[in-house]
Coordinates of C-alpha atoms and ligand atoms in Angstrom, one line a residue:
X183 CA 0.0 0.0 0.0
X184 CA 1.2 3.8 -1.1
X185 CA -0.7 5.9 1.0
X186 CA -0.5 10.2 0.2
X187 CA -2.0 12.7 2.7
X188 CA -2.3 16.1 1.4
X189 CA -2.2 18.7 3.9
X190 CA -1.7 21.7 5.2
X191 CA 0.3 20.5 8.3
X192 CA 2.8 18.0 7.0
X193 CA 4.3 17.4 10.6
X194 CA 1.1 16.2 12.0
X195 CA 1.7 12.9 10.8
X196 CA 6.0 13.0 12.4
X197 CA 3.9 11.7 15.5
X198 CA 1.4 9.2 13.4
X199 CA 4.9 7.2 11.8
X200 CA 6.2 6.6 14.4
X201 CA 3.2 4.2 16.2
X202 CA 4.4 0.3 16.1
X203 CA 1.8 -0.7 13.4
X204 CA 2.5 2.3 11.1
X205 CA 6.4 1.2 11.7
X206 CA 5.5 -2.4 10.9
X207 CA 3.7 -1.4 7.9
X208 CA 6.7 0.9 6.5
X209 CA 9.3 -2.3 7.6
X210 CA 6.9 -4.2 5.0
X211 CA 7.4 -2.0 2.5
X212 CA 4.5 0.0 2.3
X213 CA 4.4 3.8 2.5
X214 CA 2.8 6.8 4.3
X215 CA 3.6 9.8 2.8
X216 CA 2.8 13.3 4.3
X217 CA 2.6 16.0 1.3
X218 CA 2.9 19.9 1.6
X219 CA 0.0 21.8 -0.6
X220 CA 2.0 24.6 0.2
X221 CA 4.7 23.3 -1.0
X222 CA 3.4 23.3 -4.7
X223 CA 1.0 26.0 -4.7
X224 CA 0.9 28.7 -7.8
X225 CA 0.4 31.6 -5.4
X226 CA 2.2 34.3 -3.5
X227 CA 3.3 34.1 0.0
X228 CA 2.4 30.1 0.2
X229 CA -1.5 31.2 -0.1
X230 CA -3.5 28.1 -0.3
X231 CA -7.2 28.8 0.8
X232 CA -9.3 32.1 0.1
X233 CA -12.9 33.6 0.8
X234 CA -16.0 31.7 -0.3
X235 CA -17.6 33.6 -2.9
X236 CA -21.0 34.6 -1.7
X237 CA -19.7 36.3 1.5
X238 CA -19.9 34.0 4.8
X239 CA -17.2 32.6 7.3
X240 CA -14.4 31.1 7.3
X241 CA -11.9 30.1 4.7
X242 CA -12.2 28.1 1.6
X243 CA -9.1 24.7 0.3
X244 CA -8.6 26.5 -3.4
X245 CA -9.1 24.1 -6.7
X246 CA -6.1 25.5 -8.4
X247 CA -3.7 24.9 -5.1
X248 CA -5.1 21.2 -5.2
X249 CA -4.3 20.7 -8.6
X250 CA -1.1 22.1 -9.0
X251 CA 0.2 19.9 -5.4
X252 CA -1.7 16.5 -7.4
X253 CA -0.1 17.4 -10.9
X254 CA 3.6 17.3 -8.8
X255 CA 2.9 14.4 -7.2
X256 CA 1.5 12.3 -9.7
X257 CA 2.3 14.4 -12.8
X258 CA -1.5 13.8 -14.6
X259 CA -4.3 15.6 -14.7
X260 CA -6.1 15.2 -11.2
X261 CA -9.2 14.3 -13.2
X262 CA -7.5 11.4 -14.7
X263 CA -6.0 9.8 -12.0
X264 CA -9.1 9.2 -9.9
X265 CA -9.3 6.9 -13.2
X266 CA -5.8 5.7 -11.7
X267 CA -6.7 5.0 -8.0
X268 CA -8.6 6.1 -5.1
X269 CA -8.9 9.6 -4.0
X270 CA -10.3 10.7 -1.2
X271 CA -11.4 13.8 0.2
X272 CA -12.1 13.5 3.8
X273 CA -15.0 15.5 4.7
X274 CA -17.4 15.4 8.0
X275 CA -20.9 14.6 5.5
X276 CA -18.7 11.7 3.4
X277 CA -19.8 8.0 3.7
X278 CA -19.4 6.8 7.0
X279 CA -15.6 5.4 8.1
X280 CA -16.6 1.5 9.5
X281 CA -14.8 -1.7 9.4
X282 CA -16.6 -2.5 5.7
X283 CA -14.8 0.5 4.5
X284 CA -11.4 -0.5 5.9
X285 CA -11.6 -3.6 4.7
X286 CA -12.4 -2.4 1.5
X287 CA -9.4 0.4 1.5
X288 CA -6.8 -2.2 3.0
X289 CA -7.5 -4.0 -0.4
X290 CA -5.8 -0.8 -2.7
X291 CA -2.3 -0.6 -4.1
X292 CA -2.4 2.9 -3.3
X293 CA -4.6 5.7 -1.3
X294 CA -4.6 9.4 -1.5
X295 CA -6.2 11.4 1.3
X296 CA -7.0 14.7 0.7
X297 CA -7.5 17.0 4.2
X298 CA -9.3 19.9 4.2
X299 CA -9.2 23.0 6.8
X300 CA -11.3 25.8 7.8
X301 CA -14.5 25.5 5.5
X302 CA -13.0 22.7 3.6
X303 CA -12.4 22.3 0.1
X304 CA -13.5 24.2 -2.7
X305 CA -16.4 22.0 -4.1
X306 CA -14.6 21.8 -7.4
X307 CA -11.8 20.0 -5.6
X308 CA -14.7 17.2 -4.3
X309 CA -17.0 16.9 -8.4
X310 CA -13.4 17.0 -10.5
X311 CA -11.0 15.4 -8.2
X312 CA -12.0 12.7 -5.9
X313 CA -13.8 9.4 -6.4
X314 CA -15.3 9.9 -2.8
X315 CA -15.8 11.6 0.5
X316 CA -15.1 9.8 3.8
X317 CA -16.1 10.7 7.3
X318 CA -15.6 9.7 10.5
X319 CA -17.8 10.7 12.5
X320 CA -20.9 13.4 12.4
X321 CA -19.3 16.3 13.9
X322 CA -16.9 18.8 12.3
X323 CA -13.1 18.4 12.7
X324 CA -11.2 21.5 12.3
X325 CA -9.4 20.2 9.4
X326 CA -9.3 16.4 8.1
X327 CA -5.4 15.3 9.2
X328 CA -7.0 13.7 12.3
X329 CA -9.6 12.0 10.0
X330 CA -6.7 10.6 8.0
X331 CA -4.9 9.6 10.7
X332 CA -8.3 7.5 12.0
X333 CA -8.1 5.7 7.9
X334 CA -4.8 5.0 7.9
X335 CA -4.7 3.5 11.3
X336 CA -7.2 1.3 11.1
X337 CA -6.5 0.7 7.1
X338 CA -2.3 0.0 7.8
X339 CA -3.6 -2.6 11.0
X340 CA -5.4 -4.7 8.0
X341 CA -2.4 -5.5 6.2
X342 CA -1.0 -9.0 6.6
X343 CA 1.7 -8.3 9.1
X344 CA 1.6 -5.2 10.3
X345 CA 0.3 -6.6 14.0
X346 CA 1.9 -8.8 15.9
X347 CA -1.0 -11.9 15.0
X348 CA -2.7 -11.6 11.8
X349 CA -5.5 -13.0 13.3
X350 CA -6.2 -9.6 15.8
X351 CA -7.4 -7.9 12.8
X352 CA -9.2 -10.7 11.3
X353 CA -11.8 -11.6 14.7
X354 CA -12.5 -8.5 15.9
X355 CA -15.8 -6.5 16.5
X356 CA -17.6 -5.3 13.7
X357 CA -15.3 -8.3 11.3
X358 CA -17.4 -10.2 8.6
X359 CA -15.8 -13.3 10.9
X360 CA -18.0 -12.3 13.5
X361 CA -20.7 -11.4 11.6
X362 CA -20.4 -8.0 11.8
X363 CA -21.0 -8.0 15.8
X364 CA -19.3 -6.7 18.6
X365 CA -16.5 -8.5 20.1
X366 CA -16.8 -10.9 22.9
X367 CA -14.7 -10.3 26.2
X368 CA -11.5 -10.8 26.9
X369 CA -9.9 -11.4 30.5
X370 CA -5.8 -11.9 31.8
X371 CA -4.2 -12.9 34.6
X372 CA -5.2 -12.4 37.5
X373 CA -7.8 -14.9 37.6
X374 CA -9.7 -13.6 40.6
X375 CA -8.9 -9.8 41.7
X376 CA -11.4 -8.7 44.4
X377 CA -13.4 -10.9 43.9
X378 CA -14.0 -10.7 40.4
X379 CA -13.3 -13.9 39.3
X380 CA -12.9 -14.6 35.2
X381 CA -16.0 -16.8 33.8
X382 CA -15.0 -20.3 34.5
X383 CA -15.4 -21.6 30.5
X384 CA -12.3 -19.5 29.9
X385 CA -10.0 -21.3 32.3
X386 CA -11.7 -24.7 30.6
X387 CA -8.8 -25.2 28.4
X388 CA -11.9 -26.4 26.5
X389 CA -11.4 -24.7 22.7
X390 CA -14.7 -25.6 21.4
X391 CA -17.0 -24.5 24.7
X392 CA -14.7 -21.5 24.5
X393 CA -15.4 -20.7 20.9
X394 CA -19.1 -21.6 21.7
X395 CA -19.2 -19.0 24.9
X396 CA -17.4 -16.1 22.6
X397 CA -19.6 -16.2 19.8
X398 CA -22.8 -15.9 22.5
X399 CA -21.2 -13.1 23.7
X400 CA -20.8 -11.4 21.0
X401 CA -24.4 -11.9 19.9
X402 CA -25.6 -10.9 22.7
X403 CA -23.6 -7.5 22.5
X404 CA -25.2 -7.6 18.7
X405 CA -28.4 -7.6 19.8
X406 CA -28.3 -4.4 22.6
X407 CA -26.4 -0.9 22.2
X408 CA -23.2 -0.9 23.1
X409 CA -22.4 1.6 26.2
Ligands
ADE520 N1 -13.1 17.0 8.3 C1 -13.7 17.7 9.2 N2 -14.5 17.0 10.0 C2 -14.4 15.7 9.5 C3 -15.0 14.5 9.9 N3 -15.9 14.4 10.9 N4 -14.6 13.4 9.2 C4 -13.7 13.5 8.2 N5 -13.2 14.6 7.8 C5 -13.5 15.7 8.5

């Protein structure tokens, strides 16, 4: 996987590469890379955003600034290479970030994550550029590095390798393996600690009643709201 965040705020992500699953996933080979629009941008001063047009608040990601940073990096037209792979604008009224999604994104070659600030993007940016918008969440971010911090993490923990077992990405809640359901429990040593004593199944060293007991649990969390 070749993963490019365009942004305003390239060092953001200094902190993001050096987690241990974003390490892994760079020791495998595949790539994170953080790239400047202001680095690229056709206007004075390193001006990337401007007023909307229409009056109102707030500031406004300019078309032209996007373009220019895209052309650079990839060295099409931007409206061609969503023909090329997937580029996406992160955006707090996008389709919904879930474990569907990341499964789906963990399956690319490459990714390239646009973030927005202030307003956001210049709505040219979002019908010409992108092939789609992604939130995470229903509430507005001041700008979208967060955002594509919350895709990559749970993108790069997908790919075979990056965690310590493959298999903590593969059963875990919200997985097609369990149905799409919240996890079941999990308990460690100590076995009793004040009195709260682990459920006796998991101390079994009986595999199939454990199996048994975890998918039950993780119905039953299916079936009410999670706290
Ligand atoms: N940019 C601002 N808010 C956002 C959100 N909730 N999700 C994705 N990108 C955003």
């Amino acid at each position: 996987m070749n993963a490019d965040v365009f942004t305003l705020f390239p060092q953001w992500f200094d902190w993001f590469m050096t987690q241990r699953h974003v390490e892994n996933a760079l020791a495998l080979g595949h790539t994170v890379e953080a790239v400047d629009l202001r680095a690229t941008t056709p206007l004075k001063w390193g001006q990337v955003d401007d007023t909307p047009f229409g009056g109102g608040a707030g500031m406004v990601l300019r078309v032209d600034v996007m373009e220019a940073a895209l052309r650079a990096r990839y060295g099409v037209d931007p409206v061609e290479l969503r023909e090329q792979r997937r580029v996406i604008a992160l955006t707090p009224t996008g389709r919904l970030l879930d474990d569907a999604l990341a499964t789906e994104l963990a399956r690319e070659e490459s990714l390239t994550l646009l973030c927005g600030r202030y307003e956001g993007f210049d709505e040219r940016i979002l019908e010409h550029f992108v092939t789609e918008q992604v939130s995470i969440g229903r509430y507005v971010l001041a700008g979208g590095e967060l955002a594509a911090m919350v895709v990559l993490d749970t993108v790069l923990r997908k790919l075979p390798g990056v965690l310590g077992d493959d298999a903590s990405a593969i059963e875990e809640s919200f997985s097609e393996a369990l149905g799409g359901a919240p996890e079941y429990p999990h308990y460690t040593r100590p076995a009793q600690w004040r009195g709260w004593a682990v459920p006796e199944v998991l101390l079994s060293g009986h595999h199939a009643r454990v199996d048994e007991w975890r998918r039950e649990q993780s119905r039953r969390r299916a079936e009410g709201p999670l706290p």
